[in-house]
Amino acid sequence: MKSVLSTKKLSPSQRELLVNAGISLVDYNAINIEFVPFRAPNTVENAIFTSQNAVKAYLNEKDHLPSPLEGEGSGVRMFCVGEKTKSLLEENGFKVVKMTEYASELASYLVENHKNDSFHFFCGNIRSDEIPSKLKENHIAFEEIEVYKTTLNPKKFERQFDAILFFSPSGVRSYCEERSNLINDQPTFVCIGTTTASEAKKYSENVVIANATTVESVIAKTVKKLKT
């Protein structure tokens, strides 16, 4: 039986996708997320979120934030990365102006379409530099607000796996920090997107990328890879 290691705890329905394909699963959280208190300005016109964690952290503090940030009626325009991030914002009453699959795509969109606007970027302490660097290069005003912290949770595994599932560059670094995990025959590293894959390629030549930036797509890619 083929076996996979997921560097993120999967939901029951996600686990079922692997089990139904005859694949055994071990899952754990390779990174830990901690929401941190933060102060937001009284007025936010355009907000950027590049992860669900940033949205959750914001929602966790929203009762203490100024009312202009709250809900669709506030007129805040939301820009985000990822379908799940967009869904979470919309479920909580926010209007998403633009969603892209990758931060680089959102950065290009903002430069092309919102050159004269200013933004507030709600993010974690470990975040891609693509959006801030692109905004700076093009002299677009923005303020970065740290709303959560990511810490690595390295763990040593004695057994071998046929595939490792990765969902962020931090997850890759956490798994690979335990060098003994890299000594065995190299499994396939299945990555949620190109940014994660770029980090994975520092440690392995056997890297594949999911067709979409969702957990389910990572699982589908894994099943297809292990069944061929």
mmCIF file of N, CA and C in Angstrom, residues 42-179:
data_model
loop_
_atom_site.group_PDB
_atom_site.id
_atom_site.type_symbol
_atom_site.label_atom_id
_atom_site.label_comp_id
_atom_site.label_asym_id
_atom_site.label_seq_id
_atom_site.Cartn_x
_atom_site.Cartn_y
_atom_site.Cartn_z
ATOM 1 N N ASN A 42 -8.072 53.825 11.788
ATOM 2 C CA ASN A 42 -9.507 54.120 11.821
ATOM 3 C C ASN A 42 -10.165 53.971 10.452
ATOM 4 N N THR A 43 -9.405 54.205 9.410
ATOM 5 C CA THR A 43 -9.962 54.118 8.063
ATOM 6 C C THR A 43 -9.146 53.174 7.198
ATOM 7 N N VAL A 44 -9.809 52.187 6.634
ATOM 8 C CA VAL A 44 -9.174 51.261 5.691
ATOM 9 C C VAL A 44 -10.039 51.234 4.438
ATOM 10 N N GLU A 45 -9.467 51.603 3.322
ATOM 11 C CA GLU A 45 -10.214 51.602 2.066
ATOM 12 C C GLU A 45 -9.982 50.336 1.260
ATOM 13 N N ASN A 46 -8.736 49.873 1.267
ATOM 14 C CA ASN A 46 -8.367 48.694 0.480
ATOM 15 C C ASN A 46 -7.537 47.751 1.347
ATOM 16 N N ALA A 47 -8.014 46.517 1.503
ATOM 17 C CA ALA A 47 -7.326 45.551 2.354
ATOM 18 C C ALA A 47 -6.859 44.353 1.536
ATOM 19 N N ILE A 48 -5.645 43.897 1.843
ATOM 20 C CA ILE A 48 -5.058 42.744 1.158
ATOM 21 C C ILE A 48 -4.908 41.593 2.140
ATOM 22 N N PHE A 49 -5.388 40.411 1.741
ATOM 23 C CA PHE A 49 -5.217 39.181 2.517
ATOM 24 C C PHE A 49 -4.654 38.108 1.586
ATOM 25 N N THR A 50 -3.555 37.473 1.988
ATOM 26 C CA THR A 50 -2.965 36.437 1.137
ATOM 27 C C THR A 50 -3.127 35.038 1.720
ATOM 28 N N SER A 51 -3.856 34.914 2.823
ATOM 29 C CA SER A 51 -4.073 33.583 3.403
ATOM 30 C C SER A 51 -5.332 33.571 4.255
ATOM 31 N N GLN A 52 -5.870 32.368 4.453
ATOM 32 C CA GLN A 52 -7.009 32.212 5.350
ATOM 33 C C GLN A 52 -6.620 32.567 6.778
ATOM 34 N N ASN A 53 -5.364 32.255 7.145
ATOM 35 C CA ASN A 53 -4.917 32.551 8.510
ATOM 36 C C ASN A 53 -5.005 34.039 8.813
ATOM 37 N N ALA A 54 -4.668 34.874 7.834
ATOM 38 C CA ALA A 54 -4.741 36.317 8.038
ATOM 39 C C ALA A 54 -6.188 36.757 8.238
ATOM 40 N N VAL A 55 -7.099 36.169 7.456
ATOM 41 C CA VAL A 55 -8.525 36.500 7.602
ATOM 42 C C VAL A 55 -9.024 36.057 8.972
ATOM 43 N N LYS A 56 -8.667 34.839 9.371
ATOM 44 C CA LYS A 56 -9.106 34.319 10.678
ATOM 45 C C LYS A 56 -8.566 35.185 11.817
ATOM 46 N N ALA A 57 -7.308 35.602 11.685
ATOM 47 C CA ALA A 57 -6.705 36.453 12.715
ATOM 48 C C ALA A 57 -7.433 37.785 12.792
ATOM 49 N N TYR A 58 -7.756 38.340 11.627
ATOM 50 C CA TYR A 58 -8.505 39.600 11.586
ATOM 51 C C TYR A 58 -9.884 39.439 12.232
ATOM 52 N N LEU A 59 -10.589 38.357 11.855
ATOM 53 C CA LEU A 59 -11.924 38.125 12.392
ATOM 54 C C LEU A 59 -11.870 37.903 13.907
ATOM 55 N N ASN A 60 -10.776 37.312 14.375
ATOM 56 C CA ASN A 60 -10.604 37.067 15.804
ATOM 57 C C ASN A 60 -10.531 38.373 16.590
ATOM 58 N N GLU A 61 -10.069 39.428 15.938
ATOM 59 C CA GLU A 61 -9.892 40.714 16.611
ATOM 60 C C GLU A 61 -10.942 41.748 16.211
ATOM 61 N N LYS A 62 -11.848 41.371 15.310
ATOM 62 C CA LYS A 62 -12.692 42.396 14.686
ATOM 63 C C LYS A 62 -13.575 43.160 15.674
ATOM 64 N N ASP A 63 -13.927 42.529 16.798
ATOM 65 C CA ASP A 63 -14.767 43.227 17.780
ATOM 66 C C ASP A 63 -14.030 44.408 18.407
ATOM 67 N N HIS A 64 -12.691 44.380 18.304
ATOM 68 C CA HIS A 64 -11.898 45.454 18.908
ATOM 69 C C HIS A 64 -11.416 46.457 17.865
ATOM 70 N N LEU A 65 -11.828 46.257 16.601
ATOM 71 C CA LEU A 65 -11.351 47.110 15.527
ATOM 72 C C LEU A 65 -12.367 48.210 15.208
ATOM 73 N N PRO A 66 -11.923 49.281 14.583
ATOM 74 C CA PRO A 66 -12.832 50.366 14.215
ATOM 75 C C PRO A 66 -13.921 49.897 13.274
ATOM 76 N N SER A 67 -15.107 50.436 13.412
ATOM 77 C CA SER A 67 -16.246 50.008 12.609
ATOM 78 C C SER A 67 -16.055 50.125 11.099
ATOM 79 N N PRO A 68 -15.240 51.068 10.573
ATOM 80 C CA PRO A 68 -15.093 51.129 9.115
ATOM 81 C C PRO A 68 -14.553 49.857 8.484
ATOM 82 N N LEU A 69 -13.958 48.984 9.303
ATOM 83 C CA LEU A 69 -13.432 47.736 8.759
ATOM 84 C C LEU A 69 -14.508 46.661 8.668
ATOM 85 N N GLU A 70 -15.631 46.856 9.315
ATOM 86 C CA GLU A 70 -16.561 45.759 9.505
ATOM 87 C C GLU A 70 -17.608 45.675 8.402
ATOM 88 N N GLY A 71 -17.608 44.540 7.711
ATOM 89 C CA GLY A 71 -18.713 44.183 6.832
ATOM 90 C C GLY A 71 -18.780 44.931 5.521
ATOM 91 N N GLU A 72 -19.725 44.500 4.714
ATOM 92 C CA GLU A 72 -19.889 45.020 3.366
ATOM 93 C C GLU A 72 -20.258 46.494 3.372
ATOM 94 N N GLY A 73 -21.010 46.905 4.362
ATOM 95 C CA GLY A 73 -21.459 48.276 4.419
ATOM 96 C C GLY A 73 -20.352 49.289 4.658
ATOM 97 N N SER A 74 -19.197 48.792 5.069
ATOM 98 C CA SER A 74 -18.096 49.699 5.358
ATOM 99 C C SER A 74 -17.475 50.259 4.089
ATOM 100 N N GLY A 75 -17.699 49.601 2.968
ATOM 101 C CA GLY A 75 -17.114 50.060 1.722
ATOM 102 C C GLY A 75 -15.668 49.655 1.538
ATOM 103 N N VAL A 76 -15.135 48.838 2.447
ATOM 104 C CA VAL A 76 -13.761 48.368 2.302
ATOM 105 C C VAL A 76 -13.673 47.425 1.106
ATOM 106 N N ARG A 77 -12.688 47.655 0.259
ATOM 107 C CA ARG A 77 -12.483 46.782 -0.898
ATOM 108 C C ARG A 77 -11.426 45.747 -0.546
ATOM 109 N N MET A 78 -11.795 44.477 -0.733
ATOM 110 C CA MET A 78 -10.909 43.372 -0.366
ATOM 111 C C MET A 78 -10.216 42.796 -1.601
ATOM 112 N N PHE A 79 -8.928 42.541 -1.460
ATOM 113 C CA PHE A 79 -8.124 41.914 -2.501
ATOM 114 C C PHE A 79 -7.436 40.717 -1.848
ATOM 115 N N CYS A 80 -7.505 39.540 -2.479
ATOM 116 C CA CYS A 80 -6.989 38.367 -1.785
ATOM 117 C C CYS A 80 -6.361 37.343 -2.720
ATOM 118 N N VAL A 81 -5.647 36.408 -2.097
ATOM 119 C CA VAL A 81 -5.020 35.300 -2.808
ATOM 120 C C VAL A 81 -5.688 33.999 -2.363
ATOM 121 N N GLY A 82 -6.197 33.236 -3.313
ATOM 122 C CA GLY A 82 -6.762 31.926 -3.004
ATOM 123 C C GLY A 82 -8.271 31.907 -2.903
ATOM 124 N N GLU A 83 -8.858 30.861 -3.484
ATOM 125 C CA GLU A 83 -10.313 30.707 -3.487
ATOM 126 C C GLU A 83 -10.861 30.554 -2.074
ATOM 127 N N LYS A 84 -10.142 29.817 -1.225
ATOM 128 C CA LYS A 84 -10.614 29.606 0.153
ATOM 129 C C LYS A 84 -10.570 30.910 0.956
ATOM 130 N N THR A 85 -9.555 31.725 0.695
ATOM 131 C CA THR A 85 -9.468 33.030 1.363
ATOM 132 C C THR A 85 -10.643 33.909 0.946
ATOM 133 N N LYS A 86 -10.935 33.901 -0.339
ATOM 134 C CA LYS A 86 -12.065 34.674 -0.856
ATOM 135 C C LYS A 86 -13.379 34.206 -0.223
ATOM 136 N N SER A 87 -13.578 32.900 -0.163
ATOM 137 C CA SER A 87 -14.817 32.355 0.406
ATOM 138 C C SER A 87 -14.989 32.768 1.860
ATOM 139 N N LEU A 88 -13.889 32.727 2.610
ATOM 140 C CA LEU A 88 -13.953 33.085 4.024
ATOM 141 C C LEU A 88 -14.318 34.562 4.204
ATOM 142 N N LEU A 89 -13.769 35.415 3.365
ATOM 143 C CA LEU A 89 -14.118 36.840 3.425
ATOM 144 C C LEU A 89 -15.592 37.057 3.080
ATOM 145 N N GLU A 90 -16.040 36.415 2.014
ATOM 146 C CA GLU A 90 -17.426 36.596 1.571
ATOM 147 C C GLU A 90 -18.420 36.031 2.576
ATOM 148 N N GLU A 91 -18.059 34.928 3.219
ATOM 149 C CA GLU A 91 -18.932 34.336 4.244
ATOM 150 C C GLU A 91 -19.153 35.294 5.410
ATOM 151 N N ASN A 92 -18.188 36.204 5.601
ATOM 152 C CA ASN A 92 -18.272 37.149 6.714
ATOM 153 C C ASN A 92 -18.689 38.545 6.263
ATOM 154 N N GLY A 93 -19.305 38.602 5.076
ATOM 155 C CA GLY A 93 -19.942 39.828 4.647
ATOM 156 C C GLY A 93 -19.080 40.824 3.900
ATOM 157 N N PHE A 94 -17.867 40.413 3.506
ATOM 158 C CA PHE A 94 -16.988 41.335 2.795
ATOM 159 C C PHE A 94 -17.098 41.139 1.284
ATOM 160 N N LYS A 95 -16.907 42.234 0.567
ATOM 161 C CA LYS A 95 -16.929 42.182 -0.886
ATOM 162 C C LYS A 95 -15.501 42.081 -1.409
ATOM 163 N N VAL A 96 -15.229 41.015 -2.155
ATOM 164 C CA VAL A 96 -13.900 40.801 -2.723
ATOM 165 C C VAL A 96 -13.868 41.372 -4.136
ATOM 166 N N VAL A 97 -13.014 42.360 -4.328
ATOM 167 C CA VAL A 97 -12.887 42.997 -5.633
ATOM 168 C C VAL A 97 -12.098 42.118 -6.592
ATOM 169 N N LYS A 98 -11.010 41.509 -6.086
ATOM 170 C CA LYS A 98 -10.155 40.693 -6.945
ATOM 171 C C LYS A 98 -9.536 39.552 -6.154
ATOM 172 N N MET A 99 -9.600 38.341 -6.727
ATOM 173 C CA MET A 99 -8.932 37.179 -6.169
ATOM 174 C C MET A 99 -8.018 36.592 -7.233
ATOM 175 N N THR A 100 -6.792 36.242 -6.859
ATOM 176 C CA THR A 100 -5.879 35.566 -7.771
ATOM 177 C C THR A 100 -5.361 34.302 -7.102
ATOM 178 N N GLU A 101 -4.768 33.425 -7.894
ATOM 179 C CA GLU A 101 -4.214 32.177 -7.355
ATOM 180 C C GLU A 101 -2.909 32.417 -6.610
ATOM 181 N N TYR A 102 -2.135 33.404 -7.076
ATOM 182 C CA TYR A 102 -0.810 33.642 -6.506
ATOM 183 C C TYR A 102 -0.614 35.108 -6.134
ATOM 184 N N ALA A 103 0.265 35.336 -5.154
ATOM 185 C CA ALA A 103 0.563 36.698 -4.715
ATOM 186 C C ALA A 103 1.168 37.518 -5.848
ATOM 187 N N SER A 104 1.997 36.904 -6.673
ATOM 188 C CA SER A 104 2.624 37.628 -7.785
ATOM 189 C C SER A 104 1.577 38.153 -8.760
ATOM 190 N N GLU A 105 0.520 37.361 -8.985
ATOM 191 C CA GLU A 105 -0.561 37.792 -9.878
ATOM 192 C C GLU A 105 -1.333 38.960 -9.284
ATOM 193 N N LEU A 106 -1.579 38.899 -7.976
ATOM 194 C CA LEU A 106 -2.305 39.992 -7.327
ATOM 195 C C LEU A 106 -1.460 41.261 -7.347
ATOM 196 N N ALA A 107 -0.174 41.125 -7.106
ATOM 197 C CA ALA A 107 0.712 42.287 -7.131
ATOM 198 C C ALA A 107 0.670 42.969 -8.493
ATOM 199 N N SER A 108 0.728 42.176 -9.565
ATOM 200 C CA SER A 108 0.685 42.735 -10.926
ATOM 201 C C SER A 108 -0.648 43.427 -11.184
ATOM 202 N N TYR A 109 -1.740 42.810 -10.707
ATOM 203 C CA TYR A 109 -3.070 43.399 -10.895
ATOM 204 C C TYR A 109 -3.166 44.756 -10.191
ATOM 205 N N LEU A 110 -2.658 44.830 -8.972
ATOM 206 C CA LEU A 110 -2.744 46.082 -8.210
ATOM 207 C C LEU A 110 -1.951 47.193 -8.897
ATOM 208 N N VAL A 111 -0.786 46.836 -9.418
ATOM 209 C CA VAL A 111 0.049 47.823 -10.109
ATOM 210 C C VAL A 111 -0.648 48.333 -11.374
ATOM 211 N N GLU A 112 -1.291 47.421 -12.073
ATOM 212 C CA GLU A 112 -1.924 47.786 -13.338
ATOM 213 C C GLU A 112 -3.238 48.549 -13.157
ATOM 214 N N ASN A 113 -3.945 48.258 -12.070
ATOM 215 C CA ASN A 113 -5.305 48.788 -11.938
ATOM 216 C C ASN A 113 -5.543 49.728 -10.756
ATOM 217 N N HIS A 114 -4.603 49.785 -9.812
ATOM 218 C CA HIS A 114 -4.841 50.582 -8.600
ATOM 219 C C HIS A 114 -3.607 51.378 -8.198
ATOM 220 N N LYS A 115 -2.965 51.946 -9.181
ATOM 221 C CA LYS A 115 -1.707 52.657 -8.946
ATOM 222 C C LYS A 115 -1.859 53.837 -7.995
ATOM 223 N N ASN A 116 -3.025 54.459 -7.982
ATOM 224 C CA ASN A 116 -3.217 55.668 -7.176
ATOM 225 C C ASN A 116 -3.920 55.399 -5.845
ATOM 226 N N ASP A 117 -4.143 54.127 -5.530
ATOM 227 C CA ASP A 117 -4.803 53.770 -4.272
ATOM 228 C C ASP A 117 -3.766 53.451 -3.198
ATOM 229 N N SER A 118 -4.223 53.410 -1.950
ATOM 230 C CA SER A 118 -3.367 52.971 -0.848
ATOM 231 C C SER A 118 -3.981 51.719 -0.222
ATOM 232 N N PHE A 119 -3.132 50.890 0.385
ATOM 233 C CA PHE A 119 -3.569 49.577 0.852
ATOM 234 C C PHE A 119 -3.092 49.289 2.269
ATOM 235 N N HIS A 120 -3.847 48.407 2.928
ATOM 236 C CA HIS A 120 -3.409 47.814 4.197
ATOM 237 C C HIS A 120 -3.283 46.307 3.964
ATOM 238 N N PHE A 121 -2.108 45.798 4.246
ATOM 239 C CA PHE A 121 -1.775 44.391 3.979
ATOM 240 C C PHE A 121 -1.748 43.647 5.311
ATOM 241 N N PHE A 122 -2.774 42.811 5.548
ATOM 242 C CA PHE A 122 -2.863 42.016 6.775
ATOM 243 C C PHE A 122 -2.158 40.684 6.529
ATOM 244 N N CYS A 123 -1.107 40.397 7.307
ATOM 245 C CA CYS A 123 -0.279 39.231 6.983
ATOM 246 C C CYS A 123 0.364 38.644 8.230
ATOM 247 N N GLY A 124 1.124 37.567 8.031
ATOM 248 C CA GLY A 124 1.869 36.936 9.108
ATOM 249 C C GLY A 124 3.308 37.422 9.139
ATOM 250 N N ASN A 125 4.052 36.974 10.146
ATOM 251 C CA ASN A 125 5.445 37.403 10.277
ATOM 252 C C ASN A 125 6.336 36.785 9.203
ATOM 253 N N ILE A 126 5.933 35.627 8.661
ATOM 254 C CA ILE A 126 6.669 35.007 7.556
ATOM 255 C C ILE A 126 5.759 35.086 6.340
ATOM 256 N N ARG A 127 6.059 35.983 5.446
ATOM 257 C CA ARG A 127 5.199 36.135 4.282
ATOM 258 C C ARG A 127 6.049 36.357 3.038
ATOM 259 N N SER A 128 5.471 36.028 1.909
ATOM 260 C CA SER A 128 6.147 36.257 0.640
ATOM 261 C C SER A 128 6.396 37.753 0.453
ATOM 262 N N ASP A 129 7.512 38.086 -0.168
ATOM 263 C CA ASP A 129 7.865 39.489 -0.379
ATOM 264 C C ASP A 129 7.303 40.039 -1.689
ATOM 265 N N GLU A 130 6.585 39.206 -2.430
ATOM 266 C CA GLU A 130 6.173 39.594 -3.779
ATOM 267 C C GLU A 130 5.284 40.837 -3.801
ATOM 268 N N ILE A 131 4.282 40.887 -2.928
ATOM 269 C CA ILE A 131 3.383 42.042 -2.936
ATOM 270 C C ILE A 131 4.064 43.302 -2.396
ATOM 271 N N PRO A 132 4.695 43.258 -1.208
ATOM 272 C CA PRO A 132 5.357 44.478 -0.718
ATOM 273 C C PRO A 132 6.416 45.026 -1.679
ATOM 274 N N SER A 133 7.238 44.148 -2.233
ATOM 275 C CA SER A 133 8.303 44.618 -3.122
ATOM 276 C C SER A 133 7.741 45.250 -4.389
ATOM 277 N N LYS A 134 6.675 44.653 -4.922
ATOM 278 C CA LYS A 134 6.061 45.174 -6.151
ATOM 279 C C LYS A 134 5.401 46.521 -5.889
ATOM 280 N N LEU A 135 4.744 46.658 -4.757
ATOM 281 C CA LEU A 135 4.099 47.927 -4.422
ATOM 282 C C LEU A 135 5.150 49.021 -4.209
ATOM 283 N N LYS A 136 6.231 48.663 -3.520
ATOM 284 C CA LYS A 136 7.303 49.640 -3.289
ATOM 285 C C LYS A 136 7.924 50.093 -4.610
ATOM 286 N N GLU A 137 8.214 49.129 -5.467
ATOM 287 C CA GLU A 137 8.838 49.436 -6.760
ATOM 288 C C GLU A 137 8.005 50.434 -7.567
ATOM 289 N N ASN A 138 6.692 50.331 -7.409
ATOM 290 C CA ASN A 138 5.789 51.162 -8.200
ATOM 291 C C ASN A 138 5.212 52.339 -7.409
ATOM 292 N N HIS A 139 5.824 52.588 -6.253
ATOM 293 C CA HIS A 139 5.472 53.757 -5.434
ATOM 294 C C HIS A 139 3.987 53.786 -5.069
ATOM 295 N N ILE A 140 3.465 52.601 -4.740
ATOM 296 C CA ILE A 140 2.076 52.496 -4.277
ATOM 297 C C ILE A 140 2.087 52.453 -2.749
ATOM 298 N N ALA A 141 1.301 53.322 -2.134
ATOM 299 C CA ALA A 141 1.295 53.432 -0.674
ATOM 300 C C ALA A 141 0.630 52.209 -0.042
ATOM 301 N N PHE A 142 1.275 51.668 0.985
ATOM 302 C CA PHE A 142 0.665 50.554 1.721
ATOM 303 C C PHE A 142 1.246 50.494 3.124
ATOM 304 N N GLU A 143 0.460 49.896 4.011
ATOM 305 C CA GLU A 143 0.912 49.658 5.386
ATOM 306 C C GLU A 143 0.757 48.172 5.683
ATOM 307 N N GLU A 144 1.799 47.592 6.222
ATOM 308 C CA GLU A 144 1.779 46.173 6.557
ATOM 309 C C GLU A 144 1.360 46.010 8.011
ATOM 310 N N ILE A 145 0.382 45.141 8.269
ATOM 311 C CA ILE A 145 -0.104 44.906 9.624
ATOM 312 C C ILE A 145 0.026 43.414 9.942
ATOM 313 N N GLU A 146 0.899 43.087 10.878
ATOM 314 C CA GLU A 146 1.123 41.680 11.243
ATOM 315 C C GLU A 146 0.009 41.222 12.176
ATOM 316 N N VAL A 147 -0.704 40.165 11.757
ATOM 317 C CA VAL A 147 -1.854 39.704 12.536
ATOM 318 C C VAL A 147 -1.689 38.275 13.071
ATOM 319 N N TYR A 148 -0.643 37.580 12.619
ATOM 320 C CA TYR A 148 -0.373 36.249 13.183
ATOM 321 C C TYR A 148 1.102 35.903 13.025
ATOM 322 N N LYS A 149 1.543 34.949 13.835
ATOM 323 C CA LYS A 149 2.925 34.479 13.775
ATOM 324 C C LYS A 149 2.955 33.008 13.363
ATOM 325 N N THR A 150 3.904 32.687 12.505
ATOM 326 C CA THR A 150 4.130 31.308 12.089
ATOM 327 C C THR A 150 5.420 30.814 12.718
ATOM 328 N N THR A 151 5.354 29.659 13.371
ATOM 329 C CA THR A 151 6.570 29.042 13.895
ATOM 330 C C THR A 151 6.668 27.624 13.343
ATOM 331 N N LEU A 152 7.902 27.176 13.108
ATOM 332 C CA LEU A 152 8.122 25.833 12.570
ATOM 333 C C LEU A 152 7.946 24.790 13.659
ATOM 334 N N ASN A 153 7.466 23.628 13.254
ATOM 335 C CA ASN A 153 7.237 22.519 14.180
ATOM 336 C C ASN A 153 7.920 21.265 13.625
ATOM 337 N N PRO A 154 9.267 21.261 13.592
ATOM 338 C CA PRO A 154 9.984 20.141 12.979
ATOM 339 C C PRO A 154 9.753 18.825 13.722
ATOM 340 N N LYS A 155 9.674 17.757 12.951
ATOM 341 C CA LYS A 155 9.419 16.434 13.533
ATOM 342 C C LYS A 155 10.176 15.377 12.740
ATOM 343 N N LYS A 156 10.778 14.441 13.453
ATOM 344 C CA LYS A 156 11.549 13.381 12.813
ATOM 345 C C LYS A 156 10.650 12.172 12.541
ATOM 346 N N PHE A 157 10.742 11.634 11.326
ATOM 347 C CA PHE A 157 9.961 10.457 10.957
ATOM 348 C C PHE A 157 10.906 9.297 10.644
ATOM 349 N N GLU A 158 10.660 8.159 11.297
ATOM 350 C CA GLU A 158 11.520 6.995 11.119
ATOM 351 C C GLU A 158 11.131 6.185 9.882
ATOM 352 N N ARG A 159 9.890 6.284 9.457
ATOM 353 C CA ARG A 159 9.414 5.476 8.339
ATOM 354 C C ARG A 159 9.522 6.237 7.021
ATOM 355 N N GLN A 160 9.391 5.494 5.931
ATOM 356 C CA GLN A 160 9.447 6.086 4.608
ATOM 357 C C GLN A 160 8.035 6.315 4.069
ATOM 358 N N PHE A 161 7.904 7.341 3.237
ATOM 359 C CA PHE A 161 6.630 7.646 2.587
ATOM 360 C C PHE A 161 6.852 7.734 1.085
ATOM 361 N N ASP A 162 5.782 7.479 0.341
ATOM 362 C CA ASP A 162 5.862 7.584 -1.117
ATOM 363 C C ASP A 162 5.689 9.024 -1.586
ATOM 364 N N ALA A 163 5.004 9.826 -0.790
ATOM 365 C CA ALA A 163 4.796 11.235 -1.144
ATOM 366 C C ALA A 163 4.646 12.065 0.127
ATOM 367 N N ILE A 164 5.122 13.309 0.047
ATOM 368 C CA ILE A 164 4.945 14.278 1.130
ATOM 369 C C ILE A 164 4.129 15.438 0.569
ATOM 370 N N LEU A 165 3.097 15.833 1.283
ATOM 371 C CA LEU A 165 2.226 16.919 0.817
ATOM 372 C C LEU A 165 2.606 18.217 1.525
ATOM 373 N N PHE A 166 2.858 19.268 0.724
ATOM 374 C CA PHE A 166 3.275 20.557 1.271
ATOM 375 C C PHE A 166 2.301 21.652 0.861
ATOM 376 N N PHE A 167 2.041 22.572 1.812
ATOM 377 C CA PHE A 167 1.043 23.620 1.592
ATOM 378 C C PHE A 167 1.590 25.036 1.778
ATOM 379 N N SER A 168 2.868 25.143 2.086
ATOM 380 C CA SER A 168 3.501 26.461 2.222
ATOM 381 C C SER A 168 5.010 26.282 2.242
ATOM 382 N N PRO A 169 5.756 27.326 1.872
ATOM 383 C CA PRO A 169 7.218 27.244 1.984
ATOM 384 C C PRO A 169 7.669 26.971 3.415
ATOM 385 N N SER A 170 6.945 27.527 4.396
ATOM 386 C CA SER A 170 7.297 27.291 5.805
ATOM 387 C C SER A 170 7.145 25.820 6.171
ATOM 388 N N GLY A 171 6.124 25.172 5.611
ATOM 389 C CA GLY A 171 5.931 23.745 5.850
ATOM 390 C C GLY A 171 7.081 22.917 5.298
ATOM 391 N N VAL A 172 7.570 23.319 4.138
ATOM 392 C CA VAL A 172 8.727 22.641 3.535
ATOM 393 C C VAL A 172 9.943 22.788 4.441
ATOM 394 N N ARG A 173 10.208 24.013 4.873
ATOM 395 C CA ARG A 173 11.378 24.269 5.724
ATOM 396 C C ARG A 173 11.281 23.497 7.032
ATOM 397 N N SER A 174 10.082 23.419 7.592
ATOM 398 C CA SER A 174 9.889 22.704 8.856
ATOM 399 C C SER A 174 10.210 21.220 8.696
ATOM 400 N N TYR A 175 9.651 20.590 7.662
ATOM 401 C CA TYR A 175 9.888 19.165 7.437
ATOM 402 C C TYR A 175 11.367 18.898 7.161
ATOM 403 N N CYS A 176 11.974 19.745 6.350
ATOM 404 C CA CYS A 176 13.356 19.513 5.919
ATOM 405 C C CYS A 176 14.377 19.953 6.958
ATOM 406 N N GLU A 177 13.929 20.672 7.982
ATOM 407 C CA GLU A 177 14.846 21.071 9.052
ATOM 408 C C GLU A 177 15.377 19.846 9.781
ATOM 409 N N GLU A 178 14.564 18.802 9.876
ATOM 410 C CA GLU A 178 15.008 17.527 10.442
ATOM 411 C C GLU A 178 15.723 16.770 9.323
ATOM 412 N N ARG A 179 17.038 16.902 9.278
ATOM 413 C CA ARG A 179 17.798 16.425 8.124
ATOM 414 C C ARG A 179 17.648 14.929 7.887
#
